[in-house]
């Protein structure tokens, strides 16, 4: 009698950075599959040629082992997988995360702002088996938050003839890990959790608007968590905190009333959803997935404009939303279980 357990089928996950959202998807796939990880290291441009060669030979000798290959974002890292996947008839699934679906040269953002990278990105999307954008706006949308040269954004805007199936698969969040702890929150407090280490990031992540808001409301309390670049002096009521562990971040979320997500582009921001699960009332820019995340349980800034933001903050005196209102918006619409079910259904 054979007592050996049946071995799980294997899936390969490719990524550039082993970020939190990648780890979450690995954990989902591990419920059903053996997941092997492969990092396409392009931390420096001089590594790119070596990364291509290394990846090609890895796939050449190992692609036959895998039921499917899942790639976090389209670009250089997806080029050889889609070619070899077609040859050996292996499903190649690309998760479109945002940068691969955008072209905003005004802030030097998006794969499509760079001619060569845009070619690799479009080639990969065209030859993949399935594309799973984290929000439907990444398939095709019109950008109106600012006046830009290319208002038509999304995969189909840059590759109108694409025939690869595109199916929205929104992010999902752990409703147990991120809790509203019913703590006393700092009155008129505003939080943003971000990463913006240069001048481009300063504008793209909306740090400039947060600084202006802090100057306009000197009696209010503002906090930014993460590594950030500030252009000019830091207002006295703006508190900067370096990266923290997630346990500490949970406490910080629970001490603030409001959460800023004022990015100029963001596919489906994780920190916004975590903050809402912790009871922070959201104030977000009208870009990509942010309005859908907020729904009717928060406030959307329609244009990048300091006066509009000032008027929005003044109206918060009449806010009737509660921490549990905004928590329920995420727990109902974007629980981790939803992404688990959809993801595992696609990798059959």
CSV table of N, CA and C in Angstrom, one decimal, residues 240-311:
chain,number,residue,atom,x,y,z
A,240,UNK,N,6.8,63.1,10.9
A,240,UNK,CA,7.4,62.1,10.0
A,240,UNK,C,7.9,60.9,10.8
A,241,UNK,N,7.5,59.8,10.4
A,241,UNK,CA,7.8,58.5,11.0
A,241,UNK,C,8.4,57.6,10.0
A,242,UNK,N,9.6,57.0,10.3
A,242,UNK,CA,10.2,56.1,9.3
A,242,UNK,C,9.4,54.8,9.2
A,243,UNK,N,9.8,53.9,8.3
A,243,UNK,CA,9.1,52.6,8.2
A,243,UNK,C,9.0,51.9,9.6
A,244,UNK,N,7.9,51.3,9.8
A,244,UNK,CA,7.7,50.7,11.1
A,244,UNK,C,7.2,49.2,10.8
A,245,UNK,N,7.2,48.4,11.8
A,245,UNK,CA,6.7,47.0,11.7
A,245,UNK,C,5.2,47.1,11.7
A,246,UNK,N,4.5,46.1,11.1
A,246,UNK,CA,3.1,46.2,10.9
A,246,UNK,C,2.3,46.2,12.2
A,247,UNK,N,2.8,45.7,13.3
A,247,UNK,CA,2.2,45.8,14.6
A,247,UNK,C,2.1,47.2,15.0
A,248,UNK,N,3.2,48.0,14.8
A,248,UNK,CA,3.2,49.4,15.2
A,248,UNK,C,2.3,50.2,14.2
A,249,UNK,N,2.3,49.8,13.0
A,249,UNK,CA,1.4,50.5,12.0
A,249,UNK,C,0.0,50.3,12.4
A,250,UNK,N,-0.4,49.2,12.9
A,250,UNK,CA,-1.8,49.0,13.3
A,250,UNK,C,-2.2,50.0,14.4
A,251,UNK,N,-1.3,50.3,15.3
A,251,UNK,CA,-1.6,51.2,16.3
A,251,UNK,C,-1.7,52.6,15.8
A,252,UNK,N,-0.8,53.0,14.8
A,252,UNK,CA,-0.8,54.3,14.2
A,252,UNK,C,-2.1,54.5,13.4
A,253,UNK,N,-2.5,53.5,12.7
A,253,UNK,CA,-3.8,53.7,12.0
A,253,UNK,C,-4.9,54.0,13.0
A,254,UNK,N,-4.9,53.3,14.1
A,254,UNK,CA,-6.0,53.4,15.1
A,254,UNK,C,-6.0,54.7,15.9
A,255,UNK,N,-4.9,55.5,15.7
A,255,UNK,CA,-4.8,56.8,16.4
A,255,UNK,C,-5.3,57.9,15.6
A,256,UNK,N,-5.5,57.7,14.3
A,256,UNK,CA,-5.8,58.8,13.4
A,256,UNK,C,-7.3,58.7,12.9
A,257,UNK,N,-7.9,59.9,12.7
A,257,UNK,CA,-9.2,60.0,12.2
A,257,UNK,C,-9.4,59.8,10.7
A,258,UNK,N,-8.4,60.4,10.0
A,258,UNK,CA,-8.6,60.4,8.5
A,258,UNK,C,-7.3,59.8,7.9
A,259,UNK,N,-7.5,59.3,6.6
A,259,UNK,CA,-6.4,58.8,5.9
A,259,UNK,C,-6.3,59.4,4.5
A,260,UNK,N,-5.1,60.0,4.2
A,260,UNK,CA,-4.9,60.6,2.8
A,260,UNK,C,-4.4,59.5,1.9
A,261,UNK,N,-5.0,59.4,0.7
A,261,UNK,CA,-4.4,58.7,-0.4
A,261,UNK,C,-4.5,59.6,-1.6
A,262,UNK,N,-3.6,60.6,-1.7
A,262,UNK,CA,-3.7,61.6,-2.7
A,262,UNK,C,-2.7,61.4,-3.9
A,263,UNK,N,-2.5,60.2,-4.2
A,263,UNK,CA,-1.6,59.8,-5.3
A,263,UNK,C,-2.1,60.3,-6.7
A,264,UNK,N,-1.1,60.7,-7.5
A,264,UNK,CA,-1.5,61.0,-8.9
A,264,UNK,C,-1.8,59.8,-9.8
A,265,UNK,N,-1.3,58.7,-9.3
A,265,UNK,CA,-1.7,57.4,-9.9
A,265,UNK,C,-1.4,56.3,-8.9
A,266,UNK,N,-2.4,55.4,-8.8
A,266,UNK,CA,-2.2,54.2,-7.9
A,266,UNK,C,-3.3,53.2,-8.3
A,267,UNK,N,-2.9,52.0,-8.7
A,267,UNK,CA,-3.8,51.0,-9.1
A,267,UNK,C,-4.8,50.6,-8.1
A,268,UNK,N,-4.4,50.0,-7.0
A,268,UNK,CA,-5.3,49.6,-5.9
A,268,UNK,C,-4.5,49.6,-4.6
A,269,UNK,N,-4.3,50.8,-4.0
A,269,UNK,CA,-3.4,51.0,-2.9
A,269,UNK,C,-3.7,50.2,-1.7
A,270,UNK,N,-2.8,49.4,-1.2
A,270,UNK,CA,-3.0,48.5,-0.1
A,270,UNK,C,-3.1,49.3,1.2
A,271,UNK,N,-2.3,50.3,1.4
A,271,UNK,CA,-2.3,51.1,2.7
A,271,UNK,C,-3.7,51.7,2.9
A,272,UNK,N,-4.3,52.2,1.9
A,272,UNK,CA,-5.6,52.8,2.0
A,272,UNK,C,-6.6,51.8,2.5
A,273,UNK,N,-6.6,50.6,2.0
A,273,UNK,CA,-7.6,49.6,2.5
A,273,UNK,C,-7.3,49.2,3.9
A,274,UNK,N,-6.0,49.0,4.2
A,274,UNK,CA,-5.6,48.7,5.6
A,274,UNK,C,-6.1,49.8,6.6
A,275,UNK,N,-5.9,51.0,6.2
A,275,UNK,CA,-6.3,52.1,7.1
A,275,UNK,C,-7.8,52.1,7.3
A,276,UNK,N,-8.6,51.9,6.2
A,276,UNK,CA,-10.0,51.8,6.3
A,276,UNK,C,-10.5,50.7,7.2
A,277,UNK,N,-9.8,49.5,7.1
A,277,UNK,CA,-10.2,48.4,8.0
A,277,UNK,C,-9.9,48.8,9.4
A,278,UNK,N,-9.0,49.7,9.7
A,278,UNK,CA,-8.7,50.1,11.0
A,278,UNK,C,-9.5,51.3,11.4
A,279,UNK,N,-10.4,51.7,10.6
A,279,UNK,CA,-11.4,52.8,10.9
A,279,UNK,C,-11.0,54.2,10.5
A,280,UNK,N,-10.0,54.4,9.7
A,280,UNK,CA,-9.6,55.7,9.2
A,280,UNK,C,-10.6,56.1,8.1
A,281,UNK,N,-11.2,57.3,8.2
A,281,UNK,CA,-12.0,57.8,7.1
A,281,UNK,C,-11.2,58.3,6.0
A,282,UNK,N,-11.4,57.7,4.8
A,282,UNK,CA,-10.5,58.0,3.6
A,282,UNK,C,-10.8,59.3,2.9
A,283,UNK,N,-9.7,59.9,2.4
A,283,UNK,CA,-9.7,61.1,1.5
A,283,UNK,C,-8.8,60.7,0.4
A,284,UNK,N,-9.3,60.4,-0.8
A,284,UNK,CA,-8.5,59.9,-1.9
A,284,UNK,C,-8.6,60.7,-3.2
A,285,UNK,N,-7.6,60.6,-4.0
A,285,UNK,CA,-7.7,61.2,-5.3
A,285,UNK,C,-8.5,60.4,-6.3
A,286,UNK,N,-9.0,61.1,-7.3
A,286,UNK,CA,-9.9,60.4,-8.3
A,286,UNK,C,-9.1,59.8,-9.4
A,287,UNK,N,-8.4,58.7,-9.0
A,287,UNK,CA,-7.5,58.0,-10.0
A,287,UNK,C,-7.7,56.5,-9.8
A,288,UNK,N,-7.7,55.8,-10.9
A,288,UNK,CA,-7.7,54.3,-10.9
A,288,UNK,C,-8.7,53.7,-9.9
A,289,UNK,N,-8.3,52.8,-9.1
A,289,UNK,CA,-9.2,52.1,-8.2
A,289,UNK,C,-9.6,52.9,-6.9
A,290,UNK,N,-9.0,54.0,-6.7
A,290,UNK,CA,-9.3,54.7,-5.4
A,290,UNK,C,-10.8,55.0,-5.2
A,291,UNK,N,-11.5,55.6,-6.1
A,291,UNK,CA,-12.9,55.9,-5.9
A,291,UNK,C,-13.7,54.7,-5.6
A,292,UNK,N,-13.4,53.6,-6.3
A,292,UNK,CA,-14.2,52.3,-6.0
A,292,UNK,C,-13.9,51.8,-4.6
A,293,UNK,N,-12.7,51.9,-4.2
A,293,UNK,CA,-12.3,51.5,-2.8
A,293,UNK,C,-13.1,52.3,-1.8
A,294,UNK,N,-13.1,53.6,-2.0
A,294,UNK,CA,-13.8,54.5,-1.0
A,294,UNK,C,-15.3,54.3,-1.1
A,295,UNK,N,-15.8,54.2,-2.3
A,295,UNK,CA,-17.3,54.1,-2.4
A,295,UNK,C,-18.0,55.4,-1.8
A,296,UNK,N,-19.0,55.1,-1.0
A,296,UNK,CA,-19.7,56.2,-0.4
A,296,UNK,C,-19.2,56.4,1.1
A,297,UNK,N,-18.1,55.7,1.4
A,297,UNK,CA,-17.7,55.8,2.8
A,297,UNK,C,-16.4,56.6,3.0
A,298,UNK,N,-16.4,57.8,2.3
A,298,UNK,CA,-15.2,58.6,2.4
A,298,UNK,C,-15.4,59.8,1.5
A,299,UNK,N,-14.3,60.4,1.1
A,299,UNK,CA,-14.3,61.6,0.3
A,299,UNK,C,-13.3,61.4,-0.8
A,300,UNK,N,-13.7,61.9,-2.0
A,300,UNK,CA,-12.8,61.8,-3.2
A,300,UNK,C,-12.5,63.2,-3.7
A,301,UNK,N,-11.2,63.5,-3.9
A,301,UNK,CA,-10.7,64.8,-4.4
A,301,UNK,C,-10.7,64.7,-5.9
A,302,UNK,N,-11.6,65.4,-6.6
A,302,UNK,CA,-11.8,65.2,-8.0
A,302,UNK,C,-10.7,65.7,-8.9
A,303,UNK,N,-10.0,66.8,-8.4
A,303,UNK,CA,-8.9,67.4,-9.1
A,303,UNK,C,-7.7,67.6,-8.2
A,304,UNK,N,-6.5,67.6,-8.7
A,304,UNK,CA,-5.4,67.9,-7.9
A,304,UNK,C,-5.3,69.5,-7.7
A,305,UNK,N,-5.9,70.0,-6.7
A,305,UNK,CA,-6.1,71.4,-6.5
A,305,UNK,C,-6.1,71.7,-5.0
A,306,UNK,N,-5.2,72.6,-4.6
A,306,UNK,CA,-5.1,72.9,-3.1
A,306,UNK,C,-6.4,73.5,-2.6
A,307,UNK,N,-7.0,74.4,-3.3
A,307,UNK,CA,-8.3,75.0,-2.8
A,307,UNK,C,-9.4,74.0,-2.7
A,308,UNK,N,-9.5,73.1,-3.6
A,308,UNK,CA,-10.5,72.0,-3.5
A,308,UNK,C,-10.2,71.1,-2.3
A,309,UNK,N,-8.9,70.8,-2.0
A,309,UNK,CA,-8.6,70.0,-0.8
A,309,UNK,C,-8.9,70.8,0.5
A,310,UNK,N,-8.7,72.1,0.5
A,310,UNK,CA,-9.0,72.9,1.6
A,310,UNK,C,-10.5,72.9,1.9
A,311,UNK,N,-11.3,73.1,0.9
A,311,UNK,CA,-12.7,73.0,1.1
A,311,UNK,C,-13.2,71.7,1.5
